[in-house]
Coordinates of C-alpha atoms and ligand atoms in Angstrom, one line a residue:
Chain A
M1 CA -18.1 -21.0 12.4
T2 CA -17.2 -24.1 10.6
I3 CA -16.7 -24.3 7.0
K4 CA -16.7 -28.1 5.3
G5 CA -16.0 -28.3 1.4
R6 CA -13.8 -29.6 -1.5
A7 CA -11.5 -27.3 -2.6
I8 CA -10.9 -26.0 -6.6
R9 CA -7.4 -24.5 -6.9
Y10 CA -5.3 -21.6 -8.9
G11 CA -2.2 -19.9 -8.8
D12 CA -0.7 -16.7 -8.1
N13 CA -2.0 -13.4 -8.7
V14 CA -5.3 -14.1 -9.7
D15 CA -7.0 -10.7 -10.2
T16 CA -10.3 -8.9 -10.5
D17 CA -9.8 -8.7 -14.1
V18 CA -10.4 -12.9 -14.6
I19 CA -12.7 -13.6 -11.6
I20 CA -14.7 -10.8 -12.8
P21 CA -14.0 -9.5 -15.9
A22 CA -14.8 -5.8 -16.7
R23 CA -16.8 -6.4 -19.6
Y24 CA -19.9 -6.8 -17.8
L25 CA -19.7 -4.7 -15.1
N26 CA -21.7 -2.5 -16.9
T27 CA -24.2 -4.5 -14.1
S28 CA -24.2 -4.5 -10.0
D29 CA -27.2 -7.2 -9.9
P30 CA -25.2 -10.3 -7.9
K31 CA -26.5 -13.1 -10.1
E32 CA -25.8 -11.8 -13.3
L33 CA -22.3 -11.4 -11.8
A34 CA -22.3 -14.6 -10.4
A35 CA -23.1 -15.9 -14.1
H36 CA -19.4 -14.9 -15.3
C37 CA -17.4 -15.7 -12.4
M38 CA -14.2 -16.6 -12.7
E39 CA -14.4 -16.5 -16.6
D40 CA -11.4 -15.4 -18.3
I41 CA -9.4 -18.0 -16.0
D42 CA -11.4 -20.8 -16.1
P43 CA -14.2 -21.0 -18.4
D44 CA -16.1 -24.1 -17.2
F45 CA -15.8 -22.6 -13.4
L46 CA -19.1 -22.6 -12.9
K47 CA -19.8 -26.1 -14.2
K48 CA -16.8 -27.3 -11.8
I49 CA -18.7 -26.3 -9.1
K50 CA -21.3 -27.1 -6.6
P51 CA -22.3 -24.5 -3.3
G52 CA -20.1 -25.2 -0.7
D53 CA -17.2 -25.3 -2.2
I54 CA -13.9 -23.6 -1.6
I55 CA -11.5 -21.4 -3.7
A56 CA -7.4 -22.4 -3.0
A57 CA -4.8 -19.9 -4.6
G58 CA -1.3 -18.4 -4.7
S59 CA -0.1 -15.2 -3.8
N60 CA -1.7 -12.2 -3.9
F61 CA -5.7 -13.0 -4.5
G62 CA -7.9 -10.5 -5.6
C63 CA -5.1 -8.2 -7.1
G64 CA -6.1 -5.3 -9.3
S65 CA -8.9 -3.5 -8.9
S66 CA -10.9 -2.5 -6.5
R67 CA -14.2 -4.0 -7.5
E68 CA -16.6 -5.4 -5.0
H69 CA -18.1 -7.1 -7.7
A70 CA -15.5 -9.7 -7.1
P71 CA -16.5 -10.7 -4.0
I72 CA -19.7 -10.4 -4.9
A73 CA -19.6 -12.9 -7.9
I74 CA -17.5 -15.4 -5.8
K75 CA -20.4 -15.7 -2.8
N76 CA -23.2 -15.4 -5.1
A77 CA -21.9 -18.4 -7.3
G78 CA -21.7 -20.8 -4.7
I79 CA -18.5 -20.6 -2.9
A80 CA -18.2 -20.6 1.0
C81 CA -14.6 -19.3 1.6
V82 CA -11.9 -18.5 -0.6
V83 CA -8.4 -19.9 1.1
A84 CA -5.1 -18.0 -0.1
R85 CA -1.4 -17.3 1.1
S86 CA -2.6 -13.9 0.6
F87 CA -4.7 -11.0 -0.7
A88 CA -4.5 -8.1 -1.9
R89 CA -5.3 -5.2 0.1
I90 CA -8.7 -3.8 -1.7
F91 CA -9.9 -7.6 -1.7
Y92 CA -9.5 -8.6 1.2
R93 CA -11.5 -5.0 2.8
N94 CA -14.0 -5.8 0.7
A95 CA -14.1 -9.6 2.0
V96 CA -14.7 -8.3 5.1
N97 CA -17.0 -5.8 4.4
T98 CA -19.1 -7.8 2.9
G99 CA -18.6 -11.0 5.0
L100 CA -17.2 -13.2 2.1
P101 CA -15.0 -15.5 4.5
I102 CA -11.8 -15.6 4.0
V103 CA -8.2 -17.4 5.2
E104 CA -4.9 -16.2 4.9
T105 CA -2.6 -19.5 5.0
G106 CA -0.1 -21.1 3.2
A107 CA -1.1 -24.9 3.3
E108 CA -1.4 -27.1 0.6
I109 CA -4.0 -27.8 -0.6
D110 CA -5.8 -28.8 -4.2
T111 CA -8.2 -29.2 -6.6
G112 CA -10.3 -31.9 -4.6
D113 CA -8.7 -31.9 -1.2
E114 CA -12.2 -31.9 1.5
L115 CA -11.4 -29.5 3.9
E116 CA -12.4 -28.5 7.2
I117 CA -12.2 -25.0 8.3
D118 CA -12.8 -23.5 11.7
L119 CA -12.5 -19.5 11.5
A120 CA -13.2 -19.1 15.3
A121 CA -10.6 -21.7 16.3
G122 CA -7.7 -20.5 13.1
T123 CA -7.9 -24.5 11.9
L124 CA -7.6 -25.5 8.8
K125 CA -7.9 -29.7 8.2
N126 CA -7.5 -30.4 4.7
L127 CA -9.2 -34.1 5.7
T128 CA -7.9 -35.4 2.1
K129 CA -4.4 -35.2 2.8
G130 CA -4.7 -35.4 6.5
T131 CA -3.2 -32.5 6.9
E132 CA -4.3 -29.3 9.6
A133 CA -3.0 -25.7 9.4
S134 CA -3.5 -22.8 11.6
F135 CA -4.0 -19.3 10.7
P136 CA -4.0 -16.1 13.5
P137 CA -8.0 -15.4 13.6
F138 CA -8.9 -11.3 12.3
P139 CA -7.7 -8.6 15.0
D140 CA -10.7 -7.8 17.0
F141 CA -11.4 -4.6 15.0
L142 CA -12.4 -7.2 11.7
Q143 CA -14.4 -9.6 14.1
N144 CA -16.4 -7.1 15.1
I145 CA -16.8 -6.0 11.7
I146 CA -17.9 -9.5 10.5
D147 CA -19.9 -10.2 13.5
A148 CA -22.6 -6.9 12.9
G149 CA -23.4 -8.5 9.8
G150 CA -20.8 -6.6 7.3
L151 CA -19.1 -2.8 7.7
L152 CA -22.5 -0.8 7.2
E153 CA -23.9 -2.4 10.4
A154 CA -21.1 -2.3 12.4
M155 CA -20.5 1.9 11.7
K156 CA -24.4 2.4 12.8
K157 CA -22.5 1.3 16.4
M158 CA -19.0 2.6 16.2
Chain B
M1 CA 6.9 8.0 11.4
T2 CA 6.4 8.0 8.5
A3 CA 5.0 10.6 6.0
S4 CA 2.0 8.7 5.4
Q5 CA 1.3 7.2 9.8
K6 CA 1.8 10.8 10.5
I7 CA -1.2 11.2 8.4
L8 CA -3.5 8.6 9.1
A9 CA -2.4 10.5 12.9
A10 CA -3.9 13.5 12.4
H11 CA -7.2 12.7 11.1
C12 CA -7.9 10.0 13.8
G13 CA -6.9 12.3 16.8
R14 CA -4.3 10.6 18.0
E15 CA -0.5 11.8 18.4
S16 CA 1.5 8.9 16.9
V17 CA 0.3 5.3 15.0
A18 CA 2.8 2.3 14.8
P19 CA 1.8 -0.3 11.6
G20 CA -0.4 -2.8 12.7
D21 CA -2.4 -0.7 14.3
M22 CA -6.3 -0.8 13.6
I23 CA -7.6 3.1 13.2
L24 CA -11.1 4.8 12.6
A25 CA -10.2 7.9 10.5
D26 CA -11.8 11.2 9.3
L27 CA -12.4 11.4 5.6
D28 CA -11.6 14.7 3.8
L29 CA -12.2 13.4 0.4
V30 CA -14.8 9.9 -0.6
L31 CA -14.8 8.9 -4.7
A32 CA -16.6 6.5 -6.7
N33 CA -17.2 6.2 -10.1
D34 CA -20.1 4.7 -12.1
I35 CA -18.7 1.1 -11.9
T36 CA -18.3 1.4 -8.2
A37 CA -21.0 4.2 -7.0
P38 CA -23.9 1.7 -8.5
V39 CA -22.8 -0.8 -6.1
A40 CA -22.5 1.5 -2.8
V41 CA -25.8 3.4 -3.5
N42 CA -26.8 -0.1 -3.7
E43 CA -25.1 -0.7 0.2
Y44 CA -25.9 3.0 1.4
R45 CA -29.6 1.6 0.9
K46 CA -29.8 -1.3 1.9
A47 CA -27.9 -0.4 5.4
G48 CA -30.9 2.5 5.7
C49 CA -28.8 5.5 5.5
G50 CA -30.3 8.1 5.2
G51 CA -27.3 11.3 5.3
I52 CA -24.2 12.2 3.4
F53 CA -21.6 13.4 6.1
D54 CA -20.6 16.5 3.7
R55 CA -21.9 17.1 0.1
E56 CA -19.0 19.1 -1.2
K57 CA -16.5 15.7 0.2
V58 CA -18.2 13.5 -2.3
A59 CA -17.0 13.3 -5.5
L60 CA -19.0 11.3 -7.9
V61 CA -17.8 10.3 -11.2
L62 CA -18.8 9.2 -14.4
D63 CA -15.9 7.8 -16.4
H64 CA -15.7 4.8 -17.1
F65 CA -18.5 3.6 -19.3
T66 CA -19.3 7.1 -20.3
P67 CA -20.5 8.0 -22.7
N68 CA -23.0 5.8 -22.4
K69 CA -21.7 2.2 -23.6
D70 CA -24.7 0.5 -23.9
I71 CA -28.6 0.3 -21.8
K72 CA -27.4 -1.6 -18.7
A73 CA -24.4 1.2 -18.8
A74 CA -26.7 3.6 -18.9
E75 CA -28.8 2.2 -16.4
Q76 CA -26.0 2.1 -13.5
C77 CA -24.5 5.5 -14.7
K78 CA -29.0 6.8 -13.9
K79 CA -28.6 5.7 -10.5
V80 CA -25.8 7.4 -9.6
R81 CA -27.5 10.9 -11.1
E82 CA -30.6 10.2 -9.5
F83 CA -28.8 9.7 -5.8
A84 CA -26.3 12.6 -6.4
R85 CA -29.2 14.8 -7.5
E86 CA -32.1 13.8 -4.4
K87 CA -28.6 13.8 -2.4
G88 CA -27.2 17.2 -3.3
I89 CA -23.7 16.1 -3.6
V90 CA -21.5 19.0 -5.1
N91 CA -18.9 17.3 -7.3
F92 CA -21.5 15.3 -9.0
F93 CA -19.5 14.7 -12.8
D94 CA -21.3 13.5 -15.9
T95 CA -20.2 13.5 -19.2
G96 CA -19.3 17.0 -20.7
E97 CA -17.8 18.2 -17.8
V98 CA -16.3 14.5 -17.0
G99 CA -13.0 13.2 -16.7
V100 CA -10.9 10.4 -15.6
E101 CA -11.2 10.2 -11.7
H102 CA -8.2 11.3 -11.3
A103 CA -7.1 13.4 -13.7
L104 CA -10.1 15.6 -12.7
L105 CA -10.0 15.1 -8.9
P106 CA -6.5 17.4 -8.6
E107 CA -7.2 19.3 -12.1
R108 CA -10.0 20.5 -10.3
G109 CA -8.2 21.3 -6.8
M110 CA -10.2 18.4 -5.4
V111 CA -7.1 17.2 -3.4
T112 CA -4.7 19.1 -1.1
A113 CA -1.0 17.9 0.7
G114 CA -1.5 16.6 3.7
D115 CA -5.4 15.5 2.8
L116 CA -6.9 11.3 3.6
V117 CA -8.9 10.7 0.8
I118 CA -10.3 7.0 0.3
G119 CA -11.6 6.3 -3.5
A120 CA -13.9 3.2 -4.1
D121 CA -11.7 3.0 -7.4
S122 CA -8.3 1.0 -6.9
H123 CA -6.2 3.9 -8.8
T124 CA -7.2 6.6 -5.7
C125 CA -3.3 6.3 -4.5
T126 CA -2.5 8.5 -7.8
Y127 CA -3.3 11.4 -5.1
G128 CA -0.4 10.7 -2.8
A129 CA 1.3 12.7 -5.4
L130 CA 0.4 15.6 -4.1
G131 CA 1.5 14.8 -0.5
A132 CA -1.8 12.8 0.3
F133 CA -3.0 10.2 1.9
S134 CA -4.9 8.4 -0.6
T135 CA -5.8 4.9 -1.5
G136 CA -8.4 2.6 -3.0
V137 CA -11.6 0.4 -1.5
G138 CA -14.2 -1.0 -2.2
S139 CA -17.8 0.3 -2.8
T140 CA -19.4 -0.5 1.1
D141 CA -16.5 1.5 2.2
M142 CA -16.9 3.9 0.7
A143 CA -20.8 4.2 1.3
A144 CA -20.1 4.3 4.7
G145 CA -17.6 7.0 4.2
M146 CA -20.5 9.2 2.7
A147 CA -22.7 8.0 5.6
Y148 CA -20.4 9.0 8.4
G149 CA -16.6 10.6 6.8
K150 CA -14.8 7.5 8.5
V151 CA -12.8 4.5 7.1
W152 CA -11.3 1.8 8.9
L153 CA -7.8 1.7 8.3
R154 CA -4.8 -0.7 9.5
V155 CA -1.7 1.6 9.4
P156 CA 0.9 0.1 6.8
S157 CA 4.5 -0.1 7.2
A158 CA 6.2 1.9 4.3
M159 CA 9.2 1.2 1.7
Q160 CA 11.3 4.2 0.9
F161 CA 12.5 4.6 -2.2
A162 CA 15.2 7.5 -2.6
L163 CA 15.7 9.2 -5.8
R164 CA 18.7 10.9 -7.0
G165 CA 19.7 12.0 -10.2
K166 CA 17.7 13.3 -13.8
P167 CA 16.1 11.4 -16.0
R168 CA 17.1 11.9 -19.5
K169 CA 15.0 12.9 -22.2
W170 CA 12.3 10.7 -23.6
V171 CA 12.5 9.0 -19.8
S172 CA 9.8 9.7 -18.1
G173 CA 8.0 8.6 -14.8
K174 CA 6.3 6.1 -16.1
D175 CA 9.5 4.0 -16.5
L176 CA 10.5 4.5 -13.3
I177 CA 7.6 3.1 -12.2
L178 CA 7.3 0.1 -14.4
H179 CA 11.3 -0.7 -13.3
I180 CA 10.1 -0.6 -9.4
I181 CA 7.6 -2.8 -10.0
G182 CA 10.0 -5.3 -12.7
K183 CA 12.5 -5.6 -9.2
I184 CA 9.8 -5.6 -6.6
G185 CA 6.6 -7.6 -8.1
V186 CA 2.8 -7.1 -8.3
D187 CA 3.2 -8.3 -4.8
G188 CA 6.3 -6.6 -3.7
A189 CA 4.4 -3.7 -1.5
L190 CA 1.7 -5.6 -0.4
Y191 CA -0.3 -3.5 2.4
K192 CA 2.5 -1.1 2.5
S193 CA 3.3 2.7 2.0
M194 CA 6.1 3.3 -1.1
E195 CA 7.0 6.8 0.2
F196 CA 9.4 8.8 -2.4
T197 CA 12.4 10.5 -1.2
G198 CA 15.6 12.3 -2.4
D199 CA 16.6 15.1 -4.1
G200 CA 15.8 13.9 -7.3
I201 CA 11.9 14.7 -6.6
I202 CA 12.5 18.0 -8.1
N203 CA 13.3 15.9 -11.5
L204 CA 10.1 15.0 -11.8
T205 CA 7.1 17.0 -12.5
V206 CA 4.0 16.9 -10.9
D207 CA 2.7 14.7 -13.9
D208 CA 5.3 12.3 -13.5
R209 CA 4.8 11.9 -9.6
L210 CA 0.7 11.0 -10.1
C211 CA 2.3 8.5 -13.0
V212 CA 4.3 7.1 -10.3
C213 CA 1.6 7.2 -7.2
N214 CA -1.3 6.1 -9.8
M215 CA 0.9 2.8 -10.4
A216 CA 1.5 2.3 -6.5
I217 CA -1.2 -0.6 -6.0
E218 CA 0.4 -2.3 -9.5
A219 CA 3.0 -3.8 -6.9
G220 CA 0.2 -4.3 -4.2
A221 CA 0.6 -0.5 -2.3
K222 CA -1.8 0.8 0.2
N223 CA -0.3 4.5 -1.1
G224 CA 2.0 6.3 -2.9
F225 CA 3.9 9.4 -1.2
F226 CA 6.1 12.2 -2.6
P227 CA 6.6 14.4 -0.2
A228 CA 5.0 18.1 -1.2
D229 CA 7.8 20.4 -2.5
E230 CA 7.3 23.7 -4.2
Q231 CA 6.4 22.3 -7.0
T232 CA 3.2 20.8 -5.4
L233 CA 2.2 23.5 -3.9
E234 CA 1.8 25.9 -7.1
Y235 CA 0.7 23.3 -8.6
L236 CA -1.9 22.9 -5.5
K237 CA -2.4 27.0 -5.9
A238 CA -2.3 26.8 -9.5
H239 CA -5.9 24.5 -9.1
G240 CA -7.5 26.3 -6.3
A241 CA -6.8 23.0 -3.6
K242 CA -7.1 24.0 0.0
E243 CA -4.7 25.4 2.2
P244 CA -1.9 22.4 2.4
K245 CA -0.6 20.8 5.0
V246 CA 2.8 19.6 4.6
Y247 CA 3.7 15.9 6.3
T248 CA 7.3 14.4 5.8
A249 CA 8.9 11.7 7.5
D250 CA 10.7 11.9 10.5
E251 CA 14.3 11.2 10.4
D252 CA 14.7 8.4 12.0
A253 CA 10.9 6.8 10.7
A254 CA 11.4 2.6 10.0
Y255 CA 11.2 1.7 7.1
D256 CA 11.0 -1.9 5.7
S257 CA 13.3 -1.3 3.4
V258 CA 15.6 0.9 1.3
T259 CA 15.9 1.5 -2.3
E260 CA 18.2 4.1 -3.6
I261 CA 17.1 4.6 -7.4
D262 CA 19.2 6.7 -9.8
L263 CA 17.1 8.9 -12.3
G264 CA 19.4 9.5 -15.1
A265 CA 20.4 5.5 -15.5
L266 CA 16.6 4.4 -16.3
E267 CA 15.1 3.9 -19.5
P268 CA 12.3 3.7 -21.2
C269 CA 10.6 0.4 -20.6
V270 CA 8.1 -1.8 -21.5
A271 CA 5.4 -4.2 -19.7
F272 CA 5.0 -7.3 -21.0
P273 CA 1.7 -9.1 -20.9
H274 CA 0.1 -10.9 -19.1
L275 CA 1.6 -8.9 -15.7
P276 CA 2.6 -5.1 -14.6
E277 CA 6.1 -6.6 -13.3
N278 CA 7.2 -8.6 -16.8
V279 CA 9.0 -5.2 -17.2
K280 CA 11.4 -5.3 -20.0
T281 CA 14.1 -2.9 -21.5
F282 CA 14.8 -2.6 -25.2
S283 CA 17.9 -4.2 -25.6
E284 CA 16.0 -7.3 -24.1
F285 CA 13.8 -7.8 -27.0
G286 CA 12.8 -8.3 -30.5
D287 CA 10.7 -6.9 -33.1
I288 CA 6.7 -7.2 -31.8
K289 CA 4.0 -6.2 -34.2
I290 CA 1.0 -4.3 -32.9
D291 CA -2.3 -3.7 -33.8
Q292 CA -2.8 -0.9 -31.4
V293 CA -1.9 1.7 -29.8
V294 CA -3.6 3.4 -26.5
I295 CA -2.4 7.3 -25.5
G296 CA -4.2 8.1 -22.3
S297 CA -6.0 6.7 -19.1
C298 CA -5.5 8.1 -15.5
T299 CA -1.6 6.8 -15.7
N300 CA -0.5 9.3 -19.1
G301 CA -3.7 11.3 -20.3
R302 CA -2.3 14.3 -18.9
Y303 CA -1.5 17.3 -21.2
S304 CA 2.6 16.6 -20.7
D305 CA 1.7 13.4 -22.2
F306 CA 0.1 14.2 -25.2
E307 CA 2.9 17.0 -25.5
T308 CA 5.1 14.3 -25.5
A309 CA 3.3 11.6 -28.1
A310 CA 2.6 14.9 -30.2
E311 CA 6.3 16.2 -29.9
I312 CA 6.9 12.2 -32.1
L313 CA 3.7 12.3 -34.2
K314 CA 3.9 15.5 -35.4
G315 CA 4.6 15.6 -39.2
N316 CA 4.6 11.5 -39.7
K317 CA 2.5 9.1 -39.8
V318 CA 1.1 5.9 -37.9
A319 CA 2.2 3.0 -39.4
K320 CA -0.3 1.0 -42.0
G321 CA -2.2 -1.4 -40.2
V322 CA -2.1 0.8 -36.7
R323 CA -5.3 1.8 -34.7
V324 CA -3.8 4.9 -32.8
L325 CA -6.5 6.1 -29.9
I326 CA -5.5 9.8 -28.9
I327 CA -8.1 10.1 -25.8
P328 CA -6.7 13.4 -23.0
A329 CA -8.4 12.0 -19.5
T330 CA -10.4 15.2 -19.4
Q331 CA -12.7 18.0 -21.1
Q332 CA -9.4 20.7 -19.5
I333 CA -6.7 18.5 -20.9
Y334 CA -9.1 18.2 -24.3
L335 CA -9.2 21.8 -24.8
D336 CA -6.1 22.5 -23.8
A337 CA -4.8 20.2 -26.5
L338 CA -6.9 21.3 -28.9
R339 CA -5.6 25.3 -28.6
A340 CA -2.0 24.4 -29.2
G341 CA -2.7 22.5 -31.8
L342 CA -1.9 19.2 -30.6
L343 CA -5.2 17.2 -31.8
E344 CA -4.4 18.8 -35.3
T345 CA -1.1 16.8 -35.1
F346 CA -2.5 13.6 -33.9
I347 CA -6.0 13.6 -36.4
E348 CA -3.1 14.3 -39.2
A349 CA -0.9 11.9 -38.5
G350 CA -3.7 9.2 -38.2
C351 CA -4.9 9.3 -35.1
A352 CA -8.6 8.8 -34.0
V353 CA -9.0 11.2 -31.1
S354 CA -11.4 10.6 -28.6
A355 CA -13.7 12.2 -25.4
P356 CA -12.5 11.8 -22.6
T357 CA -13.8 8.2 -21.1
C358 CA -11.6 5.5 -19.7
G359 CA -12.7 3.8 -22.0
P360 CA -10.3 0.5 -23.6
C361 CA -8.6 0.5 -20.1
L362 CA -10.3 -1.9 -18.6
G363 CA -12.2 -3.2 -21.6
G364 CA -14.5 -1.0 -21.9
H365 CA -15.3 0.1 -25.1
M366 CA -14.1 2.4 -27.4
G367 CA -11.3 0.2 -28.3
I368 CA -11.2 -3.5 -27.7
L369 CA -9.3 -6.2 -28.6
A370 CA -10.0 -8.9 -30.7
A371 CA -7.8 -12.5 -30.0
G372 CA -4.9 -12.1 -30.8
E373 CA -4.1 -8.9 -31.5
R374 CA -2.1 -6.3 -29.6
C375 CA -1.7 -3.2 -27.8
V376 CA 0.9 -1.0 -27.1
A377 CA -1.2 1.1 -23.6
T378 CA 0.0 3.6 -22.0
T379 CA -2.3 2.5 -19.3
N380 CA -1.8 0.2 -16.1
R381 CA -2.8 -3.0 -16.3
N382 CA -2.1 -5.6 -19.1
F383 CA -4.0 -8.6 -17.1
V384 CA -6.0 -11.2 -19.4
G385 CA -8.8 -10.1 -21.2
R386 CA -7.9 -6.7 -19.9
M387 CA -8.6 -4.8 -23.3
G388 CA -11.0 -7.6 -24.8
D389 CA -10.3 -10.7 -25.7
P390 CA -9.2 -12.9 -22.6
K391 CA -6.5 -14.3 -26.2
S392 CA -5.4 -10.7 -27.0
E393 CA -1.8 -8.6 -24.9
V394 CA -1.6 -5.6 -23.7
Y395 CA 2.4 -3.7 -23.1
L396 CA 2.3 -1.2 -21.1
A397 CA 4.5 1.9 -21.9
S398 CA 5.3 5.8 -21.6
P399 CA 4.0 8.2 -24.2
A400 CA 6.6 8.4 -26.0
V401 CA 7.4 4.3 -26.7
A402 CA 3.3 3.8 -27.4
A403 CA 4.2 7.0 -29.8
A404 CA 6.9 5.4 -31.5
S405 CA 5.6 2.4 -31.4
A406 CA 2.8 3.9 -33.5
L407 CA 5.2 5.3 -36.5
A408 CA 6.8 2.5 -36.0
G409 CA 4.1 -0.1 -36.2
K410 CA 6.3 -2.2 -33.3
I411 CA 7.4 -1.8 -30.3
A412 CA 9.9 0.9 -30.4
S413 CA 12.2 3.3 -28.8
P414 CA 12.1 6.9 -29.0
Y415 CA 15.4 6.8 -29.2
A416 CA 15.2 4.5 -32.4
L417 CA 13.9 7.3 -34.4
Ligands
SF4_1 S1 -8.5 4.9 -17.0 FE1 -7.8 2.5 -16.3 S2 -7.4 2.4 -14.6 FE2 -8.0 5.1 -14.7 S3 -9.5 4.6 -13.5 FE3 -10.2 4.2 -15.8 S4 -10.1 1.8 -16.0 FE4 -9.3 2.7 -14.3

């Protein structure tokens, strides 16, 4: 799968409380969650992005709570992929289980850069900077979950 | 193998596992709360799941936005309540019985040493204090766990923390874990186990250990682990837990790092906004005025925490202009504190006492901060907006520091009283 989009960049330790503040967790409606995505780190986030954009970040993206509302909010806000130096482990699981594409790489990315990501080949091209990075593909076990369309579908066959 | 690895191997029917192995393991308990369960129920229904792997091994705990904070929260709880009824979930806890999940489950004897537990709540790592492998997952994992009794895991490598000595009075498990997070950072243990060893362990109470493992996630860890000792076994027995299986690490177990900690040298400390790694001791900061104090949560809302707070507050009045909230984590703790006269001490000192709830810990309700306000809390997270307005501030500390701060009206050391 190839993802092409424009990056919006954040720093290290972007936590789940700023991705989707707990005050909005009295619902599980994906649209309502998406309406408050990234609100406490960037109140204008939804105005800045368009569908297909890519979030880029530093290390430990998605640290904090286990709320799956975080990847749900990001996905339903129209974000196509999250690229980070590293992910907090529960966010990583939740992204795999719910089918939000994520890429772990330390590649240098700034807001506005045009990216082209080939998930299967494990390559990330920064078309703006003219650079290219590679990243290890998911282990087969996880790729099978992704290919099955999420954990619950995959479990039916396990 | 490390103790954590041994538990994982035992739960996937293998002689041994190694870091990085992907395994599908059998679960002893699956947990969710009123925030994560509704999403799990949605996913469960969407995927057309019908069965529950074991009606006694699923715990649904309505603790976050309860007593229902508003209509939307009430609808979410209703969804879980109906699901629990439909599926005959035995361990369903609603207002009147409910407590903060990670205080409630050990108290009810629902976790024993050697268990493999997942919960759709990041602080599920708490039960490592009882010698279990226990970790937080998301709602889809929880839905799959409920339906099939299984979870996928990547086997973690481990960091060892070798404890010796005895903490001084007013120094607790909270100071130990804050000290560690301050040293290794909020991703210092990412994907790893934090295994505690050494002869200092006996000088930590089970409550201390629960507090330490509770915050393993704040260092990014997959789980925290204390090998079960006599104190653990006594605790498990007293709470009616199942027959324990004690796992300890092999002598030649491989660790990514070994850190020695002298418990006797620890000082009370405070994690400054907006990360649990911003840890300072009292010599490193001056006067910081506060507006609120919260004593409660799955980190420090247990009976011994209130005993400590009451010892400091007894016969004194909280500072003018400071709102002090006391939130026993479970009904049992509430009752015990009531019978022992602790609640009287708190009320006479000018504190407000609430029914068990997560409440302000996650900025849910029952003590939300306005812009510019500061709170000393015995909770576990101080991220931007965690307890209210994004411009408010949360300082994490032990019950002793929180109580001393309540009297002083500023962040204060219990030694300064
Ligand atoms: S008390 Fe706080 S940290 Fe613990 S489960 Fe509740 S919201 Fe989470």
